Every structure is written in C-alpha cells, then in structure tokens.
Phi, psi and omega in degrees: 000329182279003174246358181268158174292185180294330220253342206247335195283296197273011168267343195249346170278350167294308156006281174294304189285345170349269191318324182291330168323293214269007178259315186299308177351292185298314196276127169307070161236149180324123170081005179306332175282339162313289200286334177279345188265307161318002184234288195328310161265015131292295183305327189279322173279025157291329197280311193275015183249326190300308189295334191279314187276008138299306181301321175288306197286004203042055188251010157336129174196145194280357118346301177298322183258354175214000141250357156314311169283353167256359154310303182299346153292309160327319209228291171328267175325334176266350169281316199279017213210299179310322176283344181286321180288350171253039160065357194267029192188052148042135173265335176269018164256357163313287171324307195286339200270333218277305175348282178299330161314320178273346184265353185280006200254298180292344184280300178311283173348285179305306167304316174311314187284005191228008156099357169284106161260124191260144120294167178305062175336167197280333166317326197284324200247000172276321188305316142356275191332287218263334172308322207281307179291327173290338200270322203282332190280311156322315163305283189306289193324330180270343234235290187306300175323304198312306205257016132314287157328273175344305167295310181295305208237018179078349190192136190306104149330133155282141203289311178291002187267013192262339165296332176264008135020300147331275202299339163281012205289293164328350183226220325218146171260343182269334181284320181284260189000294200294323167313309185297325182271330170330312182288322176308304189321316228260343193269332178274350180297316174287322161333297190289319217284334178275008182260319177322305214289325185291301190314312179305311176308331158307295206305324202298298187326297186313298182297293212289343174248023162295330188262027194272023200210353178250333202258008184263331188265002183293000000 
C-alpha cells in the first residue's frame, strides 16, 4: 500500500470495505440496512474517484486496470449473494451477473498472461453504473421500511418477521399497510436487478465480441 498511487489505494480500500457491508448487511438490528448502505456508497465513490484521478493525473496502471474492475465485482456480488438469502433478490439474475463475470474475467486473465490488458468498455461502466443504482435503491427501500415500521407499529420489524406477516394481514390493519408496502419494495427491487441482469448480459456479448481476436487465439 505504501508504494501504490492515489486511484489503486482506493481500489484496494473498495476492497477492504466488502466484509463490513455484508456484516452490516446480515446482523438483523434497526437500521442495519442504512449503515450497509452508507459503507456501500463509500465504496462505489471510490469507483468513481479512482478512475477520474487516474486519469488526470496519468496514474494509469495495469494494476490499476484489472483491479479496479475487480473490486467492483467483488463488492456487486458479495451484496447480491446477501441479498438473495434474505429473499430481496432472485437467484437467477444473481447466476446470469456471476456468469456472466467470470467469463469475462477468465478472458482477462488469459490475455494478461500473454501479455495483453484489457480494459474495461464503456458498456462494462454502464452495467457498473445501473448494478450500483439498483443495490443503493434496495438499501433506500429497506431504509424506508425501517422508519415506515417505526410510525406505524412503534418499533423497527426485523426483515425476517416480514414472512410472518401474512398471517396478521387479517387482523391488524396496520401490519396489512406494512406488508403491502414491503411487496411493492420488494417487487420493485426485483425489477430493477433483472433490468441489471439484461444489461450485464449486453455488456458481457459486447466485450467478447470487442475481444475476439484475444479469445481466437486461446
């Protein structure tokens, strides 16, 4: 760390916060999702900050250039993989990102050992982009709940008590309110991650048939 640049420091501190996310992510307490969302977007502005003071500054580096995108995978996946165990996340549009990632990943790999650095297209920082905005909007939606819960019933619901849910929709009217909106959150959430999973799926088609000529020689 003490000989790396400004843009490659904060690639490896997106890095470093990866576990506290997915630790705020898990432990089930008020507002957890808040604080996971707030270590979440410190890390996504590292992204847009590494790249930009590379640029100016010409602090480009093939370091710089394969691990910058692999943070972001790294930090994408490790959220999408929390979310799925807590139900706020589809497993197959999980599969088509992860899929799609290693191969565009092993593709890296293979050109790096030959002496070749691919960078990142501009499709790869849109798919970035629109990954970031569904996770962060999934954050504010749980975030909302929390202090939704909070006005209605007096006290933050815990994520797993929202299955038994169900069973008040019929007696308690305030509990039917909260549920009904929990399923909107929850519906809209699964949206956006599957307009993620198409984007990813452009992008991934676009690099490999930008790299064909590295992936012909493989």
């Amino acid at each position: 760390m003490k000989n790396m640049n400004l843009p490659n420091k904060l690639t490896v501190l997106r890095i470093i916060l990866v576990p506290f996310v997915i630790a705020a992510i898990l432990i089930d307490c008020p507002f957890h999702f808040t604080v996971a969302g707030l270590l979440f977007g410190a890390a996504a502005i590292t992204d847009a900050f590494d790249g930009k003071i590379a640029r100016r500054d010409n602090l480009i580096t093939d370091f710089g250039k394969f691990a910058d995108p692999l943070a972001d995978k790294i930090l994408v996946i490790s959220v999408l993989v929390c979310f799925v165990k807590l139900g706020l996340c589809g497993a197959i549009p999980l599969i088509i990102i992860i899929f799609r990632e290693f191969t565009v990943t092993s593709v890296r790999l293979v050109a790096a050992s030959k002496g070749t650095v691919i960078a990142a297209n501009m499709w790869g920082k849109v798919k970035t982009v629109t990954q970031i905005i569904a996770i962060v909007a999934i954050f504010v939606f749980q975030t909302a709940m929390d202090i939704i819960s909070l006005c209605l019933i007096n006290k933050v619901l815990p994520l797993s008590e929202y299955d038994f849910m169900k069973i008040a929709v019929n007696s308690n009217s305030l509990y039917h309110d909260l549920y009904s909106i929990f399923t909107v959150f929850n519906i809209i959430g699964q949206v956006l991650l599957w307009i993620v999973a198409i984007i990813t799926v452009i992008s991934g088609v676009k690099y490999l048939i930008d790299n064909k000529e590295v992936i012909s020689d493989m």
